[in-house]
Amino acid sequence: MSQDSLSCPPGVVALPPDFRAFHQLYHAAYLNWAALHLGSFADAEAAIDRAFEHLVLCWPTVLEQPVPEAYAWQIVKHHTIDLAHARRRQPVVMDTAAFKTTGLHTALDPIGEPETPLSTHQEINSLPEWQRDVIVLRYNLGYDTATTARILGITPAAVQTTARHARHCIRHVLRADEQEGNHDECLTD
């Protein structure tokens, strides 16, 4: 093939190689998160397509950010939540079936007596956003610490600390609910 046959047609701009690499690295994770959040794979595809369209249009700005992955994550979340609102639906975030995963139950109760999926679901939805993101990526979608860190644009240590604190809060809230106690400390950190 000649170099001319590899060029784009008039009016079509080739995607930057670093954007293509970013897309390849994060597309599946973003899609999995959006599908869980929206409760629909088709809606997730639409939201993530819009998010990547947004990212490519402002790609130089993305690269100027201190942590491009963190910036991109916020754009993904924005487009996913916007699509949920446009469909006049509350974001699903997680359904109770997602809590039947062994990883989350083991993380919450290592001796094997997890709370009911519904109460766990409610408590995870009440976590601060950054904790909920870590819990969903780590335990519902099954990403390891390093992958979760890359997706969110934070350090692996931050993922571990956030997950530990979120698990503590969930356990604390579930116990407090049993005893009608106060659990505001976990919801405001």
PDB file of N, CA and C in Angstrom, residues 90-162:
ATOM      1  N   GLN A  90     -33.720   7.053  37.290  1.00  0.00           N
ATOM      2  CA  GLN A  90     -32.726   7.194  38.333  1.00  0.00           C
ATOM      3  C   GLN A  90     -31.583   6.261  37.966  1.00  0.00           C
ATOM      4  N   PRO A  91     -30.351   6.705  38.150  1.00  0.00           N
ATOM      5  CA  PRO A  91     -29.241   5.796  37.896  1.00  0.00           C
ATOM      6  C   PRO A  91     -29.359   4.544  38.760  1.00  0.00           C
ATOM      7  N   VAL A  92     -29.127   3.407  38.157  1.00  0.00           N
ATOM      8  CA  VAL A  92     -29.232   2.136  38.856  1.00  0.00           C
ATOM      9  C   VAL A  92     -28.063   1.974  39.818  1.00  0.00           C
ATOM     10  N   VAL A  93     -26.900   2.420  39.444  1.00  0.00           N
ATOM     11  CA  VAL A  93     -25.621   2.250  40.137  1.00  0.00           C
ATOM     12  C   VAL A  93     -25.335   0.778  40.329  1.00  0.00           C
ATOM     13  N   MET A  94     -26.118   0.105  41.101  1.00  0.00           N
ATOM     14  CA  MET A  94     -25.924  -1.318  41.314  1.00  0.00           C
ATOM     15  C   MET A  94     -27.271  -1.912  41.662  1.00  0.00           C
ATOM     16  N   ASP A  95     -27.551  -3.076  41.163  1.00  0.00           N
ATOM     17  CA  ASP A  95     -28.775  -3.723  41.596  1.00  0.00           C
ATOM     18  C   ASP A  95     -28.421  -4.778  42.634  1.00  0.00           C
ATOM     19  N   THR A  96     -29.413  -5.317  43.269  1.00  0.00           N
ATOM     20  CA  THR A  96     -29.136  -6.247  44.354  1.00  0.00           C
ATOM     21  C   THR A  96     -28.421  -7.493  43.863  1.00  0.00           C
ATOM     22  N   ALA A  97     -28.627  -7.883  42.620  1.00  0.00           N
ATOM     23  CA  ALA A  97     -27.935  -9.061  42.102  1.00  0.00           C
ATOM     24  C   ALA A  97     -26.427  -8.850  42.079  1.00  0.00           C
ATOM     25  N   ALA A  98     -26.000  -7.608  41.913  1.00  0.00           N
ATOM     26  CA  ALA A  98     -24.570  -7.332  41.878  1.00  0.00           C
ATOM     27  C   ALA A  98     -23.911  -7.631  43.203  1.00  0.00           C
ATOM     28  N   PHE A  99     -24.683  -7.666  44.287  1.00  0.00           N
ATOM     29  CA  PHE A  99     -24.112  -7.905  45.599  1.00  0.00           C
ATOM     30  C   PHE A  99     -24.002  -9.367  45.941  1.00  0.00           C
ATOM     31  N   LYS A 100     -24.346 -10.204  45.026  1.00  0.00           N
ATOM     32  CA  LYS A 100     -24.201 -11.622  45.273  1.00  0.00           C
ATOM     33  C   LYS A 100     -22.792 -12.078  44.909  1.00  0.00           C
ATOM     34  N   THR A 101     -21.920 -11.128  44.650  1.00  0.00           N
ATOM     35  CA  THR A 101     -20.549 -11.466  44.317  1.00  0.00           C
ATOM     36  C   THR A 101     -19.792 -11.850  45.577  1.00  0.00           C
ATOM     37  N   THR A 102     -18.986 -12.855  45.478  1.00  0.00           N
ATOM     38  CA  THR A 102     -18.206 -13.327  46.611  1.00  0.00           C
ATOM     39  C   THR A 102     -17.236 -12.270  47.098  1.00  0.00           C
ATOM     40  N   GLY A 103     -16.621 -11.536  46.184  1.00  0.00           N
ATOM     41  CA  GLY A 103     -15.608 -10.560  46.564  1.00  0.00           C
ATOM     42  C   GLY A 103     -16.112  -9.506  47.520  1.00  0.00           C
ATOM     43  N   LEU A 104     -17.275  -8.977  47.271  1.00  0.00           N
ATOM     44  CA  LEU A 104     -17.795  -7.930  48.146  1.00  0.00           C
ATOM     45  C   LEU A 104     -18.210  -8.516  49.483  1.00  0.00           C
ATOM     46  N   HIS A 105     -18.873  -9.653  49.474  1.00  0.00           N
ATOM     47  CA  HIS A 105     -19.262 -10.257  50.745  1.00  0.00           C
ATOM     48  C   HIS A 105     -18.042 -10.585  51.592  1.00  0.00           C
ATOM     49  N   THR A 106     -17.012 -11.130  50.974  1.00  0.00           N
ATOM     50  CA  THR A 106     -15.795 -11.454  51.702  1.00  0.00           C
ATOM     51  C   THR A 106     -15.144 -10.192  52.231  1.00  0.00           C
ATOM     52  N   ALA A 107     -15.166  -9.125  51.438  1.00  0.00           N
ATOM     53  CA  ALA A 107     -14.560  -7.869  51.874  1.00  0.00           C
ATOM     54  C   ALA A 107     -15.324  -7.264  53.045  1.00  0.00           C
ATOM     55  N   LEU A 108     -16.629  -7.430  53.067  1.00  0.00           N
ATOM     56  CA  LEU A 108     -17.427  -6.867  54.153  1.00  0.00           C
ATOM     57  C   LEU A 108     -17.426  -7.758  55.379  1.00  0.00           C
ATOM     58  N   ASP A 109     -17.447  -9.057  55.169  1.00  0.00           N
ATOM     59  CA  ASP A 109     -17.521  -9.983  56.293  1.00  0.00           C
ATOM     60  C   ASP A 109     -16.646 -11.186  56.013  1.00  0.00           C
ATOM     61  N   PRO A 110     -15.366 -11.108  56.387  1.00  0.00           N
ATOM     62  CA  PRO A 110     -14.441 -12.183  56.061  1.00  0.00           C
ATOM     63  C   PRO A 110     -14.774 -13.517  56.707  1.00  0.00           C
ATOM     64  N   ILE A 111     -15.654 -13.549  57.702  1.00  0.00           N
ATOM     65  CA  ILE A 111     -15.993 -14.836  58.299  1.00  0.00           C
ATOM     66  C   ILE A 111     -17.199 -15.482  57.623  1.00  0.00           C
ATOM     67  N   GLY A 112     -17.736 -14.831  56.623  1.00  0.00           N
ATOM     68  CA  GLY A 112     -18.732 -15.479  55.783  1.00  0.00           C
ATOM     69  C   GLY A 112     -20.175 -15.275  56.164  1.00  0.00           C
ATOM     70  N   GLU A 113     -20.491 -14.229  56.917  1.00  0.00           N
ATOM     71  CA  GLU A 113     -21.879 -13.962  57.259  1.00  0.00           C
ATOM     72  C   GLU A 113     -22.279 -12.584  56.748  1.00  0.00           C
ATOM     73  N   PRO A 114     -22.417 -12.429  55.446  1.00  0.00           N
ATOM     74  CA  PRO A 114     -22.739 -11.114  54.889  1.00  0.00           C
ATOM     75  C   PRO A 114     -24.151 -10.684  55.238  1.00  0.00           C
ATOM     76  N   GLU A 115     -24.342  -9.374  55.216  1.00  0.00           N
ATOM     77  CA  GLU A 115     -25.672  -8.820  55.388  1.00  0.00           C
ATOM     78  C   GLU A 115     -26.486  -9.137  54.140  1.00  0.00           C
ATOM     79  N   THR A 116     -27.752  -8.846  54.206  1.00  0.00           N
ATOM     80  CA  THR A 116     -28.597  -9.083  53.048  1.00  0.00           C
ATOM     81  C   THR A 116     -28.135  -8.198  51.896  1.00  0.00           C
ATOM     82  N   PRO A 117     -28.271  -8.663  50.671  1.00  0.00           N
ATOM     83  CA  PRO A 117     -27.843  -7.845  49.542  1.00  0.00           C
ATOM     84  C   PRO A 117     -28.505  -6.476  49.508  1.00  0.00           C
ATOM     85  N   LEU A 118     -29.786  -6.374  49.871  1.00  0.00           N
ATOM     86  CA  LEU A 118     -30.480  -5.096  49.801  1.00  0.00           C
ATOM     87  C   LEU A 118     -29.898  -4.087  50.783  1.00  0.00           C
ATOM     88  N   SER A 119     -29.634  -4.501  52.013  1.00  0.00           N
ATOM     89  CA  SER A 119     -29.081  -3.545  52.973  1.00  0.00           C
ATOM     90  C   SER A 119     -27.678  -3.120  52.554  1.00  0.00           C
ATOM     91  N   THR A 120     -26.896  -4.024  52.036  1.00  0.00           N
ATOM     92  CA  THR A 120     -25.560  -3.679  51.556  1.00  0.00           C
ATOM     93  C   THR A 120     -25.670  -2.696  50.394  1.00  0.00           C
ATOM     94  N   HIS A 121     -26.578  -2.967  49.484  1.00  0.00           N
ATOM     95  CA  HIS A 121     -26.824  -2.096  48.332  1.00  0.00           C
ATOM     96  C   HIS A 121     -27.170  -0.684  48.792  1.00  0.00           C
ATOM     97  N   GLN A 122     -28.052  -0.579  49.752  1.00  0.00           N
ATOM     98  CA  GLN A 122     -28.461   0.736  50.238  1.00  0.00           C
ATOM     99  C   GLN A 122     -27.294   1.468  50.885  1.00  0.00           C
ATOM    100  N   GLU A 123     -26.491   0.766  51.628  1.00  0.00           N
ATOM    101  CA  GLU A 123     -25.377   1.415  52.311  1.00  0.00           C
ATOM    102  C   GLU A 123     -24.293   1.842  51.323  1.00  0.00           C
ATOM    103  N   ILE A 124     -24.054   1.055  50.306  1.00  0.00           N
ATOM    104  CA  ILE A 124     -23.064   1.455  49.302  1.00  0.00           C
ATOM    105  C   ILE A 124     -23.559   2.680  48.547  1.00  0.00           C
ATOM    106  N   ASN A 125     -24.834   2.735  48.244  1.00  0.00           N
ATOM    107  CA  ASN A 125     -25.373   3.919  47.568  1.00  0.00           C
ATOM    108  C   ASN A 125     -25.290   5.161  48.437  1.00  0.00           C
ATOM    109  N   SER A 126     -25.207   5.002  49.749  1.00  0.00           N
ATOM    110  CA  SER A 126     -25.117   6.162  50.639  1.00  0.00           C
ATOM    111  C   SER A 126     -23.676   6.617  50.872  1.00  0.00           C
ATOM    112  N   LEU A 127     -22.701   5.859  50.368  1.00  0.00           N
ATOM    113  CA  LEU A 127     -21.300   6.264  50.508  1.00  0.00           C
ATOM    114  C   LEU A 127     -21.025   7.534  49.709  1.00  0.00           C
ATOM    115  N   PRO A 128     -20.018   8.294  50.109  1.00  0.00           N
ATOM    116  CA  PRO A 128     -19.572   9.404  49.262  1.00  0.00           C
ATOM    117  C   PRO A 128     -19.173   8.875  47.881  1.00  0.00           C
ATOM    118  N   GLU A 129     -19.313   9.713  46.895  1.00  0.00           N
ATOM    119  CA  GLU A 129     -19.106   9.313  45.495  1.00  0.00           C
ATOM    120  C   GLU A 129     -17.770   8.613  45.258  1.00  0.00           C
ATOM    121  N   TRP A 130     -16.672   9.177  45.777  1.00  0.00           N
ATOM    122  CA  TRP A 130     -15.359   8.586  45.500  1.00  0.00           C
ATOM    123  C   TRP A 130     -15.225   7.205  46.127  1.00  0.00           C
ATOM    124  N   GLN A 131     -15.842   6.983  47.275  1.00  0.00           N
ATOM    125  CA  GLN A 131     -15.804   5.654  47.883  1.00  0.00           C
ATOM    126  C   GLN A 131     -16.659   4.678  47.080  1.00  0.00           C
ATOM    127  N   ARG A 132     -17.812   5.134  46.654  1.00  0.00           N
ATOM    128  CA  ARG A 132     -18.701   4.289  45.858  1.00  0.00           C
ATOM    129  C   ARG A 132     -18.026   3.874  44.554  1.00  0.00           C
ATOM    130  N   ASP A 133     -17.320   4.805  43.911  1.00  0.00           N
ATOM    131  CA  ASP A 133     -16.601   4.467  42.672  1.00  0.00           C
ATOM    132  C   ASP A 133     -15.599   3.345  42.911  1.00  0.00           C
ATOM    133  N   VAL A 134     -14.836   3.455  43.975  1.00  0.00           N
ATOM    134  CA  VAL A 134     -13.830   2.429  44.287  1.00  0.00           C
ATOM    135  C   VAL A 134     -14.503   1.090  44.570  1.00  0.00           C
ATOM    136  N   ILE A 135     -15.547   1.096  45.386  1.00  0.00           N
ATOM    137  CA  ILE A 135     -16.235  -0.153  45.732  1.00  0.00           C
ATOM    138  C   ILE A 135     -16.833  -0.808  44.488  1.00  0.00           C
ATOM    139  N   VAL A 136     -17.478  -0.022  43.646  1.00  0.00           N
ATOM    140  CA  VAL A 136     -18.086  -0.589  42.436  1.00  0.00           C
ATOM    141  C   VAL A 136     -17.026  -1.178  41.512  1.00  0.00           C
ATOM    142  N   LEU A 137     -15.969  -0.440  41.266  1.00  0.00           N
ATOM    143  CA  LEU A 137     -14.924  -0.947  40.371  1.00  0.00           C
ATOM    144  C   LEU A 137     -14.212  -2.164  40.957  1.00  0.00           C
ATOM    145  N   ARG A 138     -13.893  -2.106  42.246  1.00  0.00           N
ATOM    146  CA  ARG A 138     -13.147  -3.209  42.872  1.00  0.00           C
ATOM    147  C   ARG A 138     -14.008  -4.453  43.060  1.00  0.00           C
ATOM    148  N   TYR A 139     -15.175  -4.297  43.655  1.00  0.00           N
ATOM    149  CA  TYR A 139     -15.918  -5.467  44.107  1.00  0.00           C
ATOM    150  C   TYR A 139     -17.074  -5.868  43.208  1.00  0.00           C
ATOM    151  N   ASN A 140     -17.713  -4.919  42.552  1.00  0.00           N
ATOM    152  CA  ASN A 140     -18.799  -5.292  41.659  1.00  0.00           C
ATOM    153  C   ASN A 140     -18.291  -5.656  40.278  1.00  0.00           C
ATOM    154  N   LEU A 141     -17.326  -4.896  39.793  1.00  0.00           N
ATOM    155  CA  LEU A 141     -16.798  -5.179  38.457  1.00  0.00           C
ATOM    156  C   LEU A 141     -15.541  -6.032  38.495  1.00  0.00           C
ATOM    157  N   GLY A 142     -14.959  -6.201  39.667  1.00  0.00           N
ATOM    158  CA  GLY A 142     -13.859  -7.140  39.846  1.00  0.00           C
ATOM    159  C   GLY A 142     -12.488  -6.675  39.394  1.00  0.00           C
ATOM    160  N   TYR A 143     -12.285  -5.367  39.250  1.00  0.00           N
ATOM    161  CA  TYR A 143     -10.961  -4.883  38.858  1.00  0.00           C
ATOM    162  C   TYR A 143     -10.020  -4.939  40.054  1.00  0.00           C
ATOM    163  N   ASP A 144      -8.771  -5.263  39.789  1.00  0.00           N
ATOM    164  CA  ASP A 144      -7.794  -5.284  40.873  1.00  0.00           C
ATOM    165  C   ASP A 144      -7.438  -3.857  41.273  1.00  0.00           C
ATOM    166  N   THR A 145      -6.656  -3.745  42.331  1.00  0.00           N
ATOM    167  CA  THR A 145      -6.313  -2.434  42.867  1.00  0.00           C
ATOM    168  C   THR A 145      -5.604  -1.564  41.836  1.00  0.00           C
ATOM    169  N   ALA A 146      -4.624  -2.109  41.138  1.00  0.00           N
ATOM    170  CA  ALA A 146      -3.858  -1.322  40.166  1.00  0.00           C
ATOM    171  C   ALA A 146      -4.749  -0.841  39.018  1.00  0.00           C
ATOM    172  N   THR A 147      -5.616  -1.691  38.519  1.00  0.00           N
ATOM    173  CA  THR A 147      -6.505  -1.315  37.420  1.00  0.00           C
ATOM    174  C   THR A 147      -7.508  -0.260  37.878  1.00  0.00           C
ATOM    175  N   THR A 148      -8.070  -0.449  39.065  1.00  0.00           N
ATOM    176  CA  THR A 148      -8.998   0.544  39.616  1.00  0.00           C
ATOM    177  C   THR A 148      -8.303   1.897  39.743  1.00  0.00           C
ATOM    178  N   ALA A 149      -7.070   1.881  40.208  1.00  0.00           N
ATOM    179  CA  ALA A 149      -6.300   3.128  40.349  1.00  0.00           C
ATOM    180  C   ALA A 149      -6.111   3.808  38.994  1.00  0.00           C
ATOM    181  N   ARG A 150      -5.757   3.037  37.968  1.00  0.00           N
ATOM    182  CA  ARG A 150      -5.566   3.620  36.634  1.00  0.00           C
ATOM    183  C   ARG A 150      -6.872   4.206  36.098  1.00  0.00           C
ATOM    184  N   ILE A 151      -7.972   3.482  36.262  1.00  0.00           N
ATOM    185  CA  ILE A 151      -9.263   3.954  35.761  1.00  0.00           C
ATOM    186  C   ILE A 151      -9.636   5.286  36.404  1.00  0.00           C
ATOM    187  N   LEU A 152      -9.457   5.370  37.713  1.00  0.00           N
ATOM    188  CA  LEU A 152      -9.858   6.572  38.452  1.00  0.00           C
ATOM    189  C   LEU A 152      -8.813   7.675  38.428  1.00  0.00           C
ATOM    190  N   GLY A 153      -7.597   7.335  38.028  1.00  0.00           N
ATOM    191  CA  GLY A 153      -6.528   8.329  38.017  1.00  0.00           C
ATOM    192  C   GLY A 153      -6.019   8.652  39.409  1.00  0.00           C
ATOM    193  N   ILE A 154      -5.995   7.641  40.269  1.00  0.00           N
ATOM    194  CA  ILE A 154      -5.468   7.804  41.625  1.00  0.00           C
ATOM    195  C   ILE A 154      -4.420   6.732  41.873  1.00  0.00           C
ATOM    196  N   THR A 155      -3.765   6.797  43.009  1.00  0.00           N
ATOM    197  CA  THR A 155      -2.721   5.821  43.303  1.00  0.00           C
ATOM    198  C   THR A 155      -3.331   4.517  43.824  1.00  0.00           C
ATOM    199  N   PRO A 156      -2.612   3.412  43.678  1.00  0.00           N
ATOM    200  CA  PRO A 156      -3.080   2.158  44.283  1.00  0.00           C
ATOM    201  C   PRO A 156      -3.274   2.285  45.798  1.00  0.00           C
ATOM    202  N   ALA A 157      -2.404   3.032  46.453  1.00  0.00           N
ATOM    203  CA  ALA A 157      -2.554   3.230  47.899  1.00  0.00           C
ATOM    204  C   ALA A 157      -3.862   3.951  48.217  1.00  0.00           C
ATOM    205  N   ALA A 158      -4.241   4.912  47.380  1.00  0.00           N
ATOM    206  CA  ALA A 158      -5.501   5.620  47.590  1.00  0.00           C
ATOM    207  C   ALA A 158      -6.691   4.677  47.397  1.00  0.00           C
ATOM    208  N   VAL A 159      -6.598   3.773  46.437  1.00  0.00           N
ATOM    209  CA  VAL A 159      -7.662   2.787  46.237  1.00  0.00           C
ATOM    210  C   VAL A 159      -7.782   1.903  47.471  1.00  0.00           C
ATOM    211  N   GLN A 160      -6.670   1.409  47.971  1.00  0.00           N
ATOM    212  CA  GLN A 160      -6.694   0.524  49.142  1.00  0.00           C
ATOM    213  C   GLN A 160      -7.262   1.241  50.366  1.00  0.00           C
ATOM    214  N   THR A 161      -6.809   2.463  50.588  1.00  0.00           N
ATOM    215  CA  THR A 161      -7.284   3.238  51.739  1.00  0.00           C
ATOM    216  C   THR A 161      -8.768   3.541  51.614  1.00  0.00           C
ATOM    217  N   THR A 162      -9.189   3.963  50.438  1.00  0.00           N
ATOM    218  CA  THR A 162     -10.590   4.299  50.205  1.00  0.00           C
ATOM    219  C   THR A 162     -11.469   3.058  50.365  1.00  0.00           C
TER     220      THR A 162
END
